[in-house]
mmCIF file of C-alpha atoms in Angstrom:
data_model
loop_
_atom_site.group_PDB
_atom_site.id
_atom_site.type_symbol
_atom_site.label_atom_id
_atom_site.label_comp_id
_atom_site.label_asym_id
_atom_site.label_seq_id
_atom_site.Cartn_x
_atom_site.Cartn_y
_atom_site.Cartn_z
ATOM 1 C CA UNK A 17 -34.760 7.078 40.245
ATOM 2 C CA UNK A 18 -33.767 10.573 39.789
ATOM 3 C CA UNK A 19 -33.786 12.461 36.243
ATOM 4 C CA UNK A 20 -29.533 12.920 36.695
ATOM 5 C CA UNK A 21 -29.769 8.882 37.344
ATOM 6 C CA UNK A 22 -31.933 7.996 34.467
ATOM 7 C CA UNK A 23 -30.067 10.443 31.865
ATOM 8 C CA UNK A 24 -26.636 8.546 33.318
ATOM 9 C CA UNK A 25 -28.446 5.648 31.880
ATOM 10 C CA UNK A 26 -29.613 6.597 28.973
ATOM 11 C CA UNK A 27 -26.185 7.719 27.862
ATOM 12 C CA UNK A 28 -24.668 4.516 28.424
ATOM 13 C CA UNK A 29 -26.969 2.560 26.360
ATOM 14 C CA UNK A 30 -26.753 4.837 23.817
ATOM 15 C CA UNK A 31 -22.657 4.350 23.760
ATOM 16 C CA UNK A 32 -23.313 0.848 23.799
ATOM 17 C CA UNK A 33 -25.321 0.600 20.769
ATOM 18 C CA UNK A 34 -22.691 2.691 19.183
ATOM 19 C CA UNK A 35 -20.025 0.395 19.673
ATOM 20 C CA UNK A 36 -21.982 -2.419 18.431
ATOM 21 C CA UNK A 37 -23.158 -0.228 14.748
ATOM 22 C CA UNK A 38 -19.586 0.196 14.418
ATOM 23 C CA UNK A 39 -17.920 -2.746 14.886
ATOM 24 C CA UNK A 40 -21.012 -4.366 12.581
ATOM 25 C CA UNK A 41 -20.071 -1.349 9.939
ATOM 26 C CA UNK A 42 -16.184 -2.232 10.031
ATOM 27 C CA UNK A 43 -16.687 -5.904 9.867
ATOM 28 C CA UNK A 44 -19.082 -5.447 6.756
ATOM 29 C CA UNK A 45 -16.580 -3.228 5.017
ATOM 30 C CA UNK A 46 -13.926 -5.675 5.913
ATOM 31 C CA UNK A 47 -15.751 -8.642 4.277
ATOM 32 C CA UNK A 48 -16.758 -5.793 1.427
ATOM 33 C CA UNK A 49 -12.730 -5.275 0.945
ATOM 34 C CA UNK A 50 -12.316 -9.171 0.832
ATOM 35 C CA UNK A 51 -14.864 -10.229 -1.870
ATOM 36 C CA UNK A 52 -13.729 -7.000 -3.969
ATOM 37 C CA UNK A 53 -10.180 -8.608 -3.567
ATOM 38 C CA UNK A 54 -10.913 -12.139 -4.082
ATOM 39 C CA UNK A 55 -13.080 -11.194 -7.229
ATOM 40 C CA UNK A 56 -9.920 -9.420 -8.447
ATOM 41 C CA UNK A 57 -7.357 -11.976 -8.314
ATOM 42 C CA UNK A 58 -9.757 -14.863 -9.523
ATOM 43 C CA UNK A 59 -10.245 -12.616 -12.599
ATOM 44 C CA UNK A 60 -6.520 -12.320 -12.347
ATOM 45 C CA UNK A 61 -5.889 -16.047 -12.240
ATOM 46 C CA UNK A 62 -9.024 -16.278 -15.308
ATOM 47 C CA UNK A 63 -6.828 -13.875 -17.582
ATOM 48 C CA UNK A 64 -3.876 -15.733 -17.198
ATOM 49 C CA UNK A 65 -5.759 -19.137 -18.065
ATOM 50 C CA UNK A 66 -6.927 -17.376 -21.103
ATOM 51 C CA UNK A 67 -3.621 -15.883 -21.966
ATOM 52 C CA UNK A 68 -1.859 -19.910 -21.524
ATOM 53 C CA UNK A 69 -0.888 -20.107 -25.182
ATOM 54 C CA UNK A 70 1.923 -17.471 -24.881
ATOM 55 C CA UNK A 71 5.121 -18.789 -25.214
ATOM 56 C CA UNK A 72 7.982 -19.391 -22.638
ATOM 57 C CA UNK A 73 9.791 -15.933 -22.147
ATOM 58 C CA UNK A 74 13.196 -16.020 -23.909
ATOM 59 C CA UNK A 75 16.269 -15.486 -21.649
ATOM 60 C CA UNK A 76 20.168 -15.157 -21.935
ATOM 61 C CA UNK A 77 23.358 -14.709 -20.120
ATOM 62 C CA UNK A 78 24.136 -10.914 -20.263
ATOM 63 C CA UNK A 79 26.733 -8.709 -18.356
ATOM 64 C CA UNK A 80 23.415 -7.978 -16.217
ATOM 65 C CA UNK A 81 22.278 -10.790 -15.127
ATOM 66 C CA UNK A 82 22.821 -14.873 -14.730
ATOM 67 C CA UNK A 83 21.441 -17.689 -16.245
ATOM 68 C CA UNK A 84 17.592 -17.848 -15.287
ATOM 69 C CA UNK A 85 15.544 -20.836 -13.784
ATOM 70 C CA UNK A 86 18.503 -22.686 -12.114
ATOM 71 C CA UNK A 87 21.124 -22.178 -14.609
ATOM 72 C CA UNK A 88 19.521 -24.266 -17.781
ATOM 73 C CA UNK A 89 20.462 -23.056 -20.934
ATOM 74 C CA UNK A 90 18.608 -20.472 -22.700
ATOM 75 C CA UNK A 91 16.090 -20.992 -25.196
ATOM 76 C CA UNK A 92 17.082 -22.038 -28.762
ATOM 77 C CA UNK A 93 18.260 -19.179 -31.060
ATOM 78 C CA UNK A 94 18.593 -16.659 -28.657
ATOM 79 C CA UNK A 95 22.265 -14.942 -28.842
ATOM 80 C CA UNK A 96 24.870 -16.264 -26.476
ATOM 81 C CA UNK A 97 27.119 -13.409 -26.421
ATOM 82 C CA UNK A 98 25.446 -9.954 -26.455
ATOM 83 C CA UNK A 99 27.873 -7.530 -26.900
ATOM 84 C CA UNK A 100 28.821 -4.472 -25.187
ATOM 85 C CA UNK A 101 25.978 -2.672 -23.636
ATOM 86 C CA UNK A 102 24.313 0.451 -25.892
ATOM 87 C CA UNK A 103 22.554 1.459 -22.719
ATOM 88 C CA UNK A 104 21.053 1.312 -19.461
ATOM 89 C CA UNK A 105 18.652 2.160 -17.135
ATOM 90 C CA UNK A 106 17.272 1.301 -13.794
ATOM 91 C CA UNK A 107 13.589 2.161 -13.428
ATOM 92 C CA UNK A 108 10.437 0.871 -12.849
ATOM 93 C CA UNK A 109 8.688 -2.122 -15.414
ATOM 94 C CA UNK A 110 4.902 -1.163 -15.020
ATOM 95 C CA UNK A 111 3.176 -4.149 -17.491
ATOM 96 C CA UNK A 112 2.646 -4.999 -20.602
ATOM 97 C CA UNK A 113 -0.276 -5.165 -23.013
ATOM 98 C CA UNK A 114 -1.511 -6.403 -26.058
ATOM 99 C CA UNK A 115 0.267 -4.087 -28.630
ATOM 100 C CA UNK A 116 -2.178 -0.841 -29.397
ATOM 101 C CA UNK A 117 -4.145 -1.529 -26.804
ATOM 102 C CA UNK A 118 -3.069 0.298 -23.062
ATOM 103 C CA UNK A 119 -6.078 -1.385 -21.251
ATOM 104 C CA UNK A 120 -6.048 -5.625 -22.226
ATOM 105 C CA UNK A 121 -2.934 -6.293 -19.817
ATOM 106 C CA UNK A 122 -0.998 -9.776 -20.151
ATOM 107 C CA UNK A 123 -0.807 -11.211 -17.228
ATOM 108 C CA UNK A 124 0.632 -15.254 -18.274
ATOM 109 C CA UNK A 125 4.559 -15.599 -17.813
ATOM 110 C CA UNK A 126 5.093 -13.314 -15.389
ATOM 111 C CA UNK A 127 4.515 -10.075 -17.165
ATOM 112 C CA UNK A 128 1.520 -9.055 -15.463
ATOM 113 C CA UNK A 129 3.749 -8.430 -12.449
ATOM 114 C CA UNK A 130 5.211 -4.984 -11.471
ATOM 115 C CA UNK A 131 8.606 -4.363 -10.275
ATOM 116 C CA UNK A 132 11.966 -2.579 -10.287
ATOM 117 C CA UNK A 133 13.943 -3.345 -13.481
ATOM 118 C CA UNK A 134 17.472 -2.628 -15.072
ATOM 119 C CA UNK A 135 17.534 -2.565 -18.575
ATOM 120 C CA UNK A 136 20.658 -3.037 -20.754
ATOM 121 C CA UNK A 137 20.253 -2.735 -24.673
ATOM 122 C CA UNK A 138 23.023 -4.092 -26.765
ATOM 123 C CA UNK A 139 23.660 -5.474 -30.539
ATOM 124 C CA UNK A 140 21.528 -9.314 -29.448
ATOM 125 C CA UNK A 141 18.168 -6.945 -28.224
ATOM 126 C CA UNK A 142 17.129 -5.736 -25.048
ATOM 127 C CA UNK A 143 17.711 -7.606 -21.574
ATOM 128 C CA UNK A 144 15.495 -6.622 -19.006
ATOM 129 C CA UNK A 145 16.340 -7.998 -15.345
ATOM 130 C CA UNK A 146 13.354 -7.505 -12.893
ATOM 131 C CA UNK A 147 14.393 -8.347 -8.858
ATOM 132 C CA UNK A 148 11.774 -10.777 -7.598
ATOM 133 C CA UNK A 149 10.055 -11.358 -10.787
ATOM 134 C CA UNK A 150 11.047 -13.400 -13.673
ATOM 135 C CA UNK A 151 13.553 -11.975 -16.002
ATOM 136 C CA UNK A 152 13.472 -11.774 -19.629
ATOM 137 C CA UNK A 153 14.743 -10.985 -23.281
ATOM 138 C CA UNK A 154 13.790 -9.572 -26.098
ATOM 139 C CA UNK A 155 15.968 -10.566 -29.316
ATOM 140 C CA UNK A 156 16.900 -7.641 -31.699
ATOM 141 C CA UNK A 157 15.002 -9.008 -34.923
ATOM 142 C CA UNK A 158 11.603 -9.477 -32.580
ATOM 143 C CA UNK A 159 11.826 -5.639 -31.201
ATOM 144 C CA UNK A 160 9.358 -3.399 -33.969
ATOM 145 C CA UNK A 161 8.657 -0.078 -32.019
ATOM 146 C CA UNK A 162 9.784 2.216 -29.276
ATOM 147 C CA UNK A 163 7.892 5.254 -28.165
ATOM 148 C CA UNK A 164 7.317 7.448 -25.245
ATOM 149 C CA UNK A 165 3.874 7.202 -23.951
ATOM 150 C CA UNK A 166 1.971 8.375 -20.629
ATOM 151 C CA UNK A 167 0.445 5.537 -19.687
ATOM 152 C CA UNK A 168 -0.165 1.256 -20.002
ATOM 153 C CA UNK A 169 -2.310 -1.382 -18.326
ATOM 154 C CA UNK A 170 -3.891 0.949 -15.422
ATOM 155 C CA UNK A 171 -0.931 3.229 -15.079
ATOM 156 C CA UNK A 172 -1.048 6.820 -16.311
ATOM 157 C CA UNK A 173 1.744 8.984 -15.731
ATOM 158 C CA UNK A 174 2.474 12.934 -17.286
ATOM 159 C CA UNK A 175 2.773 12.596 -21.249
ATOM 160 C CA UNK A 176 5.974 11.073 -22.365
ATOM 161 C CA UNK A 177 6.317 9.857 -18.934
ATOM 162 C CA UNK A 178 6.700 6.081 -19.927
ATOM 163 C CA UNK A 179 8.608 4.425 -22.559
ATOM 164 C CA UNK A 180 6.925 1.761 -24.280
ATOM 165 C CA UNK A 181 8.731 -1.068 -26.139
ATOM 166 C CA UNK A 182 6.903 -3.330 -29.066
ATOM 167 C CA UNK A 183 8.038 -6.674 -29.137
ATOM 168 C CA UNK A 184 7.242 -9.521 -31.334
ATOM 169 C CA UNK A 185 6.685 -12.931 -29.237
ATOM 170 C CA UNK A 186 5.023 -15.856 -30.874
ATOM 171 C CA UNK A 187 2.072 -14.487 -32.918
ATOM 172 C CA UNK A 188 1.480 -11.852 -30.411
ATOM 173 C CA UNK A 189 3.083 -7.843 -30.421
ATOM 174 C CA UNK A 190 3.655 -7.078 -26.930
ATOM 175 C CA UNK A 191 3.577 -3.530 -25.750
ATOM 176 C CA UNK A 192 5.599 -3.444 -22.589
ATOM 177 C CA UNK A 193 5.890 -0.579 -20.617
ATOM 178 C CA UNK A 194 9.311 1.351 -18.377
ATOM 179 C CA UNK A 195 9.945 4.210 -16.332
ATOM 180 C CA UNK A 196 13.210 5.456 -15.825
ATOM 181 C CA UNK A 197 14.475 6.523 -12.758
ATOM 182 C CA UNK A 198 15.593 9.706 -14.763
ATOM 183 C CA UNK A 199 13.028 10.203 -17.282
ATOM 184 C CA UNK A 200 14.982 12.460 -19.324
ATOM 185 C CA UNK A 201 16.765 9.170 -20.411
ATOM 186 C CA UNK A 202 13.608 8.064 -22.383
ATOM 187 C CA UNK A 203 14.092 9.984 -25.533
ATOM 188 C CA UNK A 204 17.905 8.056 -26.208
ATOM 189 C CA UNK A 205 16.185 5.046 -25.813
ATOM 190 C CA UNK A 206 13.377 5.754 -27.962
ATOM 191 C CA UNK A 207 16.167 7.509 -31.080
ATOM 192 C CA UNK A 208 18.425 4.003 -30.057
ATOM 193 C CA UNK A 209 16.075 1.303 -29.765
ATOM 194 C CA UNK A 210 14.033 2.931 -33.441
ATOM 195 C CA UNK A 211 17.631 3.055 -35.177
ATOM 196 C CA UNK A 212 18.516 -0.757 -34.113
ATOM 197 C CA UNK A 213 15.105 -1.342 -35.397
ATOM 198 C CA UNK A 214 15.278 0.295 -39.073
ATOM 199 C CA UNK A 215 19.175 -0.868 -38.864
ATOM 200 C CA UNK A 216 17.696 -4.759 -38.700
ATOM 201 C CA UNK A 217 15.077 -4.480 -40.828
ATOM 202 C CA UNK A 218 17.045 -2.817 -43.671
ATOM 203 C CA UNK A 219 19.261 -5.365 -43.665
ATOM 204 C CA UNK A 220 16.566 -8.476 -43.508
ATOM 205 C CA UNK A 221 15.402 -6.770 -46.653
ATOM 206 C CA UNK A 222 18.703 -7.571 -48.386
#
C-alpha cells in the first residue's frame, strides 16, 4: 500500500472517531441538561408542597376581568362592586416572595408563575388579571406597602425598574413583583397605592 493510500486511511479513521466523541459529548450534555431540569422542577414541585398552607387566592368581578374558575362566586368578603378604576397598567408580573425577602419565591397558588398582566387599582384594592395564569385580588385593607425596587425572586432589572406590592394574605406578607410596559408609570402607582394605604389605615384607627 502506498504512503498517499495509507494517509487516505488514516484520515478517515480519524473522522470517524470524531463523529463518535461528539455525538457521545452531545448526548452526555443532553442527559446533563435533563437531570439539571428535572432536579429543578422537583424542587419546584417540593416548594410548593411546603408552601400548601397558603390560602385560596381571593378573586372578584372587575371591569377587567370575569368571574374566575368557571364563574363561582368569589370568595367571602371580598367587594362585589369595585368602583371606577384609579389606574392601570399592562406589564409584566415577574413573582412574588415572602415579604423582605427577594430570594424565598412562593410558588403554591399559582404565583410562582410568570406572565403578562393588566393591573387595575380602584377603591375595593388591586385586581391583577394574568393571561394563562390564574388571576387574582388583593382587597384594599390587606395591601400595606408599595415601592419601586430593581429586582424579586431571580429577576434583577435597573434600580427602580420593578414595582413591588406588599400584600397581607392569611398570616403571610406577600411581596409581589410588576413591570410596566412604560416604567415611568411606576412612581403614580407607588404615590397611589401608599395614599390608599395611609387613607385605610387612618380610618381603621377611628
Amino acid at each position: 500500500m502506498t504512503p498517499v493510500i495509507l494517509l487516505a486511511a488514516e484520515k478517515k479513521s480519524a473522522e470517524v472517531t470524531d463523529w463518535a466523541a461528539r455525538i457521545g459529548w452531545v448526548v452526555g450534555l443532553a442527559l446533563f441538561v435533563a437531570l439539571v431540569y428535572w432536579l429543578m422542577r422537583e424542587g419546584w414541585k417540593w416548594r410548593g408542597t411546603l408552601q400548601g398552607d397558603l390560602p385560596e387566592l381571593p378573586t372578584r368581578p372587575s371591569p377587567a376581568t370575569t368571574l374566575d374558575r368557571g364563574g363561582e362566586p368569589p370568595l367571602p368578603g371580598t367587594p362585589m362592586s369595585p368602583g371606577a378604576a384609579k389606574l392601570t397598567m399592562s406589564g409584566r408580573y415577574h413573582g412574588s416572595t415572602t415579604a423582605g425577602q427577594w430570594l424565598d419565591r412562593i410558588v403554591a397558588r399559582g404565583l410562582g408563575t410568570r406572565s403578562r398582566t393588566e393591573l387595575t387599582l380602584t377603591d375595593a384594592g388591586l385586581d391583577v388579571v394574568r393571561p394563562g395564569a390564574s388571576d387574582f385580588f388583593v382587597p384594599v385593607a390587606a395591601l400595606r406597602e408599595a415601592r419601586l425596587d430593581k429586582g424579586i425572586a431571580g429577576k434583577v432589572l435597573t434600580e427602580g425598574g420593578l414595582l413591588v406590592v406588599t400584600w397581607a394574605h392569611g398570616d403571610k406578607l406577600i411581596d409581589s413583583g410588576f413591570r410596566s410596559d412604560h416604567a415611568a408609570e411606576h412612581t403614580a402607582w407607588v404615590e397611589t397605592l401608599n395614599n390608599m394605604i395611609n387613607k385605610t389605615e387612618t380610618e381603621g384607627a377611628r
